[in-house]
Coordinates of N, CA and C and ligand atoms in Angstrom, one line a residue:
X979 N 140.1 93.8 117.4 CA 139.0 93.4 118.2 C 139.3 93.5 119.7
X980 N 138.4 94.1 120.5 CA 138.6 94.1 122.0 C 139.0 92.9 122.0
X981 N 139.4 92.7 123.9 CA 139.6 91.4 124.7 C 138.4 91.0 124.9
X982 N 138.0 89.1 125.0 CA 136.6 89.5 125.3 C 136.3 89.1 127.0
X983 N 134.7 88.9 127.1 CA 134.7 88.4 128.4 C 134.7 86.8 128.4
X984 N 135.3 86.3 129.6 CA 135.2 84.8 129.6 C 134.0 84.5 130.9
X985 N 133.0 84.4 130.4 CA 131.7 83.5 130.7 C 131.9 82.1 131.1
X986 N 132.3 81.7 132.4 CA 132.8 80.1 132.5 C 131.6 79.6 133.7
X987 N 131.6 78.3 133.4 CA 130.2 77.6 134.2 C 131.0 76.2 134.9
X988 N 130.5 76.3 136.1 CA 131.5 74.6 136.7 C 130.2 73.3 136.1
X989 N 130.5 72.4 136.9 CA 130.0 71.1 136.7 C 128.3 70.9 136.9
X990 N 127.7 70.1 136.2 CA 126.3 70.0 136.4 C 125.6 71.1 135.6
X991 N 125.9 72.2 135.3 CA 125.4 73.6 134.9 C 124.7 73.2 133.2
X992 N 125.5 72.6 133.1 CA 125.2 71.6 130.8 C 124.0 70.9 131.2
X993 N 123.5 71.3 132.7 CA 122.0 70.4 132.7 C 120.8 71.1 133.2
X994 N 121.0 72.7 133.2 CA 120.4 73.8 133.8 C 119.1 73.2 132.6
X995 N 118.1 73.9 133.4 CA 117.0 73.8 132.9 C 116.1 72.5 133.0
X996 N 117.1 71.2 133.4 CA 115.9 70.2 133.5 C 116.3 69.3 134.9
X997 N 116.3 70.2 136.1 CA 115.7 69.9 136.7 C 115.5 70.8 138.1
X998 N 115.2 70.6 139.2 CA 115.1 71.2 140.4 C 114.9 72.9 139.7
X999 N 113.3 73.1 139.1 CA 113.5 74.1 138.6 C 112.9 75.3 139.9
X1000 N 112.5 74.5 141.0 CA 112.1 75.6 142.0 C 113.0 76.3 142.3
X1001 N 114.6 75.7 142.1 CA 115.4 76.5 142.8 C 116.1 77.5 141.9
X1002 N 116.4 76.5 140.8 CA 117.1 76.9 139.5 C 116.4 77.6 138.1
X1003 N 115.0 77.5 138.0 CA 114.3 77.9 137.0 C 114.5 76.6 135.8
X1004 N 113.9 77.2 134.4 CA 113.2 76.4 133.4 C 114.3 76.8 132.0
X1005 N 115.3 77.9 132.4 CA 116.2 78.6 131.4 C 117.5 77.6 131.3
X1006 N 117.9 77.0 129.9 CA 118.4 76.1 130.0 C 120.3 77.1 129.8
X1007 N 121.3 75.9 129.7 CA 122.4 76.9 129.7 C 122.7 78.2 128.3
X1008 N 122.0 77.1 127.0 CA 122.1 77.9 126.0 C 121.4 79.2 125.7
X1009 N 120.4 79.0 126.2 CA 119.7 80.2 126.4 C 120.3 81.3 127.9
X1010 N 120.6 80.9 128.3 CA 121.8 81.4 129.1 C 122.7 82.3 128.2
X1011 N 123.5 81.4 127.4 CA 124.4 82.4 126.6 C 124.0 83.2 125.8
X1012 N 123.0 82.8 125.5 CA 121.9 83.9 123.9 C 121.7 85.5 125.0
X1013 N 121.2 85.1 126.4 CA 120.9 86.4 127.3 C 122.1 87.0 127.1
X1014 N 123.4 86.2 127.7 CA 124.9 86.9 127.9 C 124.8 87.7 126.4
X1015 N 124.9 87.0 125.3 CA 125.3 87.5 124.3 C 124.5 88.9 123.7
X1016 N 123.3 88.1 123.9 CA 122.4 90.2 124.0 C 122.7 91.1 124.6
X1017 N 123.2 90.6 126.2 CA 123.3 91.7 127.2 C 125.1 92.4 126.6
X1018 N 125.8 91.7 125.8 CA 127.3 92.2 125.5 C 127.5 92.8 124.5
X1019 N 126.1 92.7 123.4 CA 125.6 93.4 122.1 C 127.5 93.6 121.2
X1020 N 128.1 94.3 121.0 CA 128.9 93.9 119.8 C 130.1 93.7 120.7
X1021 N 130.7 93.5 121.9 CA 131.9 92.8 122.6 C 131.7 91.5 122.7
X1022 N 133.0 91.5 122.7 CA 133.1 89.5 122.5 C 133.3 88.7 123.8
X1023 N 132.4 87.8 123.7 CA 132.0 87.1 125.3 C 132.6 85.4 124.5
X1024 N 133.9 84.9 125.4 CA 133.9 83.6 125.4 C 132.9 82.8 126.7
X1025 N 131.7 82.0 126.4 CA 130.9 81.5 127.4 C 131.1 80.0 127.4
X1026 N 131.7 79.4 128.4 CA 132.1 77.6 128.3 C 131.2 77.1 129.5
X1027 N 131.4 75.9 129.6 CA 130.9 75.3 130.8 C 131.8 73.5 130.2
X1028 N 132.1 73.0 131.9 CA 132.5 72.0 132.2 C 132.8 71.5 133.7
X1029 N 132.6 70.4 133.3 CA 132.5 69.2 134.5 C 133.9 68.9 135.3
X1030 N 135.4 69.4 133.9 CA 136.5 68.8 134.9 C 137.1 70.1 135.5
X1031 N 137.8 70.0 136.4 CA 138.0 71.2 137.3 C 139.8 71.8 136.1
X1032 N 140.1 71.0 135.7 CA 141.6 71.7 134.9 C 141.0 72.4 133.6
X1033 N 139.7 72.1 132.9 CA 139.5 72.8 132.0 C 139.3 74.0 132.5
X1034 N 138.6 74.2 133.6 CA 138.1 75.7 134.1 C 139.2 76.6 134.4
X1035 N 140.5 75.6 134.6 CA 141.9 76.5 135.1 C 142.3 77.0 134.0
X1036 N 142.5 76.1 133.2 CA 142.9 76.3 131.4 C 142.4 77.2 131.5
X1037 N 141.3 77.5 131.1 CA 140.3 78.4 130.5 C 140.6 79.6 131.4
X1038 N 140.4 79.6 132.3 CA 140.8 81.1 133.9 C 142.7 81.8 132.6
X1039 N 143.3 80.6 132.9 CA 144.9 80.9 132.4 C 144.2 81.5 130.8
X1040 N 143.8 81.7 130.3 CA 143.7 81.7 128.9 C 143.1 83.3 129.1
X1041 N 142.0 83.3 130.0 CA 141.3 84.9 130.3 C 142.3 85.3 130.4
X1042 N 143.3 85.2 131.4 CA 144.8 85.9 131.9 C 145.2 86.4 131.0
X1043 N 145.5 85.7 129.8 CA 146.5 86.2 128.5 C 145.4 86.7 127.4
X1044 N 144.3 86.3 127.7 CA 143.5 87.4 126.7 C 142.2 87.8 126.9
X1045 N 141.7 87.8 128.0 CA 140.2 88.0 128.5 C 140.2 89.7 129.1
X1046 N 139.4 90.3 128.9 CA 139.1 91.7 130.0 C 138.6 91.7 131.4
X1047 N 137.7 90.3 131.3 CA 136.9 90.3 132.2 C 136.2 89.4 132.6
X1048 N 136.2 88.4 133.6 CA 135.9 87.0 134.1 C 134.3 87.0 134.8
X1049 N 133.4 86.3 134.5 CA 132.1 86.0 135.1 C 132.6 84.3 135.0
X1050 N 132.3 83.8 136.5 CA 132.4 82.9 136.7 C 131.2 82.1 137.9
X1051 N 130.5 81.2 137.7 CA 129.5 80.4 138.6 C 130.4 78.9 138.5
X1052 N 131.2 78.8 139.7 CA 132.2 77.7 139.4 C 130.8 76.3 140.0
X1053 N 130.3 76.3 140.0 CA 128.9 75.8 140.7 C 129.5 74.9 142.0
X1054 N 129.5 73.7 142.1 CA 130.2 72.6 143.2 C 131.5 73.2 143.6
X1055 N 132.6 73.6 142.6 CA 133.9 73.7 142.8 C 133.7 74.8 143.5
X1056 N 132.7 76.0 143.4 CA 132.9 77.6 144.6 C 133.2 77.0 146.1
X1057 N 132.9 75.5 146.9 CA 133.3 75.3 147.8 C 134.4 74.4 148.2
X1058 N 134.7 73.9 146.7 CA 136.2 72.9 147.1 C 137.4 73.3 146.5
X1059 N 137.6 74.2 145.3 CA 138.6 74.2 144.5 C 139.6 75.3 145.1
X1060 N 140.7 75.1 145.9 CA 141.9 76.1 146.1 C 142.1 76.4 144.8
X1061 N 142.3 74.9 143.8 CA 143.1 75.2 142.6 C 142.5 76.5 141.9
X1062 N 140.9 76.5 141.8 CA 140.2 77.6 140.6 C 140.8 78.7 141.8
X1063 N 140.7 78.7 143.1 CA 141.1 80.3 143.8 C 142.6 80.6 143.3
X1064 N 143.6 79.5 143.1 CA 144.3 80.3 143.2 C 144.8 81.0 141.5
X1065 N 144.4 80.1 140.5 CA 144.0 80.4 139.6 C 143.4 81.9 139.4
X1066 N 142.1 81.7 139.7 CA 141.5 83.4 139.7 C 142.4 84.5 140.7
X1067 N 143.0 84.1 141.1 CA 144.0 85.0 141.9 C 144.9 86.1 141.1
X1068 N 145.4 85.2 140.0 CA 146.0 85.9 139.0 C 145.4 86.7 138.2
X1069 N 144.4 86.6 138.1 CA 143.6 87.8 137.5 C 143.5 89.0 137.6
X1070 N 144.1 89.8 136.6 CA 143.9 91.1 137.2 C 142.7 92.4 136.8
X1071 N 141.7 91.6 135.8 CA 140.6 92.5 135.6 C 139.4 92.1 136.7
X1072 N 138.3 92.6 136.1 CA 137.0 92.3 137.1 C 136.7 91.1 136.8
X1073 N 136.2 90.8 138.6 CA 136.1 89.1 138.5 C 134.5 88.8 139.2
X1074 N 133.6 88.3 138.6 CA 132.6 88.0 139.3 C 132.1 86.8 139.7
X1075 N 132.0 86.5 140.5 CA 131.2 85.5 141.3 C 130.1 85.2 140.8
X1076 N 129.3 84.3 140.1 CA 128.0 84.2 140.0 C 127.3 83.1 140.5
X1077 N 126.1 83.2 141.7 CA 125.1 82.2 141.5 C 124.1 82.4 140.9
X1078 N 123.4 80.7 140.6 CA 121.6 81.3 140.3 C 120.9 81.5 141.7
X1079 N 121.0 80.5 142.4 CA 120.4 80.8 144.0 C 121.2 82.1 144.5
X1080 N 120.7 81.8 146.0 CA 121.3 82.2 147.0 C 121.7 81.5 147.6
X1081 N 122.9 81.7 147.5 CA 123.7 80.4 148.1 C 123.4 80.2 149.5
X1082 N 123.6 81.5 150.2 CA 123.7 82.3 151.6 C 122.1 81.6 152.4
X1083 N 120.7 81.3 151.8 CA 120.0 81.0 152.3 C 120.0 79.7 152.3
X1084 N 120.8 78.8 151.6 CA 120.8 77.3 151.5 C 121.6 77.0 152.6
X1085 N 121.8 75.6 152.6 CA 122.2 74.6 154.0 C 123.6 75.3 153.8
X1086 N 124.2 74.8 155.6 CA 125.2 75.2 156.0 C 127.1 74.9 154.6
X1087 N 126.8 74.0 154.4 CA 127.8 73.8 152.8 C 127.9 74.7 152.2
X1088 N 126.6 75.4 151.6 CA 126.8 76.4 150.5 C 127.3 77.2 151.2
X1089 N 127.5 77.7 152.1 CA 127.8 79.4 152.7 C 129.6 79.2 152.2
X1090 N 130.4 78.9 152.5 CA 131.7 79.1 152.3 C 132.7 78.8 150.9
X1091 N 132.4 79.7 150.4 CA 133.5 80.3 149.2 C 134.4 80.2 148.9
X1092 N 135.3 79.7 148.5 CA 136.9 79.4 148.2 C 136.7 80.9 147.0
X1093 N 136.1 81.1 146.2 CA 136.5 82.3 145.5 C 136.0 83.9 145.8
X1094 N 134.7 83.9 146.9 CA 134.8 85.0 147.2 C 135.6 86.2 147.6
X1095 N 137.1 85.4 148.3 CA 137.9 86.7 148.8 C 138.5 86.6 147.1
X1096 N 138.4 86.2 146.1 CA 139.1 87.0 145.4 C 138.9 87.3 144.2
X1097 N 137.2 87.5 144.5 CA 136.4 88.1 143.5 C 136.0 89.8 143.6
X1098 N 135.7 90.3 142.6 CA 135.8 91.8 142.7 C 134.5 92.3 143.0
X1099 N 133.3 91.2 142.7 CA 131.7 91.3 143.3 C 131.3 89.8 143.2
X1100 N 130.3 89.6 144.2 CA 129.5 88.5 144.1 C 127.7 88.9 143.4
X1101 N 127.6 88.0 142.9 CA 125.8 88.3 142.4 C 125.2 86.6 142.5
X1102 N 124.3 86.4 143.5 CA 123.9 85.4 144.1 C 122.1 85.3 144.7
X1103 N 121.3 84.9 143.7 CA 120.2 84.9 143.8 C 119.3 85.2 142.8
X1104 N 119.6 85.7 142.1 CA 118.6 86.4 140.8 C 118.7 86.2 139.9
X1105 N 118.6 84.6 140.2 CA 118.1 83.3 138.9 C 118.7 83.6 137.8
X1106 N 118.4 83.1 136.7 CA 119.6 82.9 135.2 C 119.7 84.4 134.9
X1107 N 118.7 85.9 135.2 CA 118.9 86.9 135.3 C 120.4 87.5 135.9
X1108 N 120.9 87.0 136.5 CA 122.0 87.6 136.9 C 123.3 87.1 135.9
X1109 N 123.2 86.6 135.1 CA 123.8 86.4 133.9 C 124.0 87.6 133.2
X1110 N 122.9 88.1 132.4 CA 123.0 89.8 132.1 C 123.7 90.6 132.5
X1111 N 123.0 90.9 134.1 CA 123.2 91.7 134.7 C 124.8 91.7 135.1
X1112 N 125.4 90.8 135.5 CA 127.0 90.6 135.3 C 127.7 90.9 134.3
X1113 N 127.6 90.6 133.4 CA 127.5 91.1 132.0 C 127.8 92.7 131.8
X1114 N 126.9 93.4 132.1 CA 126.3 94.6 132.0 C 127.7 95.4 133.1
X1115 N 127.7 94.8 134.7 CA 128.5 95.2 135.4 C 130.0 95.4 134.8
X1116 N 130.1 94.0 134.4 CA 131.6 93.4 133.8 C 132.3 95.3 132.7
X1117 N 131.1 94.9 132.0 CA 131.1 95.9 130.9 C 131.5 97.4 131.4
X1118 N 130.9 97.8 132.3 CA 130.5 99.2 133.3 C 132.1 99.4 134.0
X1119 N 132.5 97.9 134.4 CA 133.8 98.4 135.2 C 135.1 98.1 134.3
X1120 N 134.9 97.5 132.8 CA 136.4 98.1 131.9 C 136.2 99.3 131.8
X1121 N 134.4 99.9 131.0 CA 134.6 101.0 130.5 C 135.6 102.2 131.6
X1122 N 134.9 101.9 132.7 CA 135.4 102.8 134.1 C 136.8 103.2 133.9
X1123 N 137.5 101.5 134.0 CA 139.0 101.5 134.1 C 139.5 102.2 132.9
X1124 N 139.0 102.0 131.5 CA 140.0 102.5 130.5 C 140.0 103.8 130.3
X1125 N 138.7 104.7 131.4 CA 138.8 105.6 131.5 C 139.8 106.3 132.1
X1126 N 139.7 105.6 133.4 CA 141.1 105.6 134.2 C 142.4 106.1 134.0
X1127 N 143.1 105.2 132.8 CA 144.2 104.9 132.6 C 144.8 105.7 131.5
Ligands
CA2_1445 O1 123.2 78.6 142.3 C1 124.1 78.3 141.6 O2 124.4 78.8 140.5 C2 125.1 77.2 142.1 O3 126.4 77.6 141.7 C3 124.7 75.9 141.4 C4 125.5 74.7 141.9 C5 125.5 74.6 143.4 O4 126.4 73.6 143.8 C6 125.9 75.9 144.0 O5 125.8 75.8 145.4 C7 125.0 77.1 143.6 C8 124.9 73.4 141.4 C9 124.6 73.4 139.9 C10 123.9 72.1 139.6 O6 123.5 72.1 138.3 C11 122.2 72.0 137.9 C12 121.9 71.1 137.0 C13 120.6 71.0 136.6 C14 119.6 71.8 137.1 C15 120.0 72.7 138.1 C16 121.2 72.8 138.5

């Protein structure tokens, strides 16, 4: 069996769908991973989510030793965690960035990234949709590489 992709969600995210749906939408997390999982059709997607910031490192360390490919919306922690940066640092397949907003148009807090410099794309704005669609990318840039190699 391929390596699969690791699908990781930070803190608050286990509550998508009930509430602040102007910003966030009405799509809750599970249905979140039903999209991932359609959008990955027969590759294998590990999709987690949690609130402590060492599970997400675990989890990052574990992609390392068996993941192809990281989609990550660290949510709160994208602006405080050196640890998850330096973590995703060691990563050496495609690494994406995900928001549901736009972070970029929100108050001055959201704009700065601890994981942008060492992500391989960011996707930020296009609501639980950009789940797929990362997905889809993730997918686009192994096939690329194993072309590659
Ligand atoms: O837009 C995103 O995906 C965020 O990563 C979500 C984070 C926020 O801190 C980031 O700036 C942007 C917050 C997630 C809060 O979790 C929710 C829980 C219930 C309903 C909506 C969001």
């Amino acid at each position: 069996m391929s390596r699969p992709i690791y699908i990781l969600n930070g803190p608050n995210l286990n509550r998508l769908g009930t509430r602040e749906p102007e910003i966030y939408g009405r799509t809750t997390l599970a249905e979140v991973e039903t999209m991932c999982r359609e959008a990955a059709g027969d590759n294998p997607i590990v999709f987690k989510q949690s609130n402590r910031e060492y599970e997400i490192i675990d989890w990052v360390h574990e992609a390392i030793d068996q993941g192809s490919g990281i989609i990550i919306n660290p949510a709160a922690f994208t602006f405080t965690s050196m640890a998850i940066m330096d973590a995703l640092k060691m990563f050496p397949g495609p690494l994406i960035e995900l928001h549901i907003s736009n972070i970029h148009r929100r108050e001055q807090i959201y704009h700065k990234s601890y994981v942008s410099p060492v992500a391989t794309a960011v996707i930020a704005g296009l609501g639980t949709n950009g789940y797929p669609v990362a997905v889809k990318a993730v997918l686009d840039m192994i096939a690329k590489a194993s072309v590659k190699a």
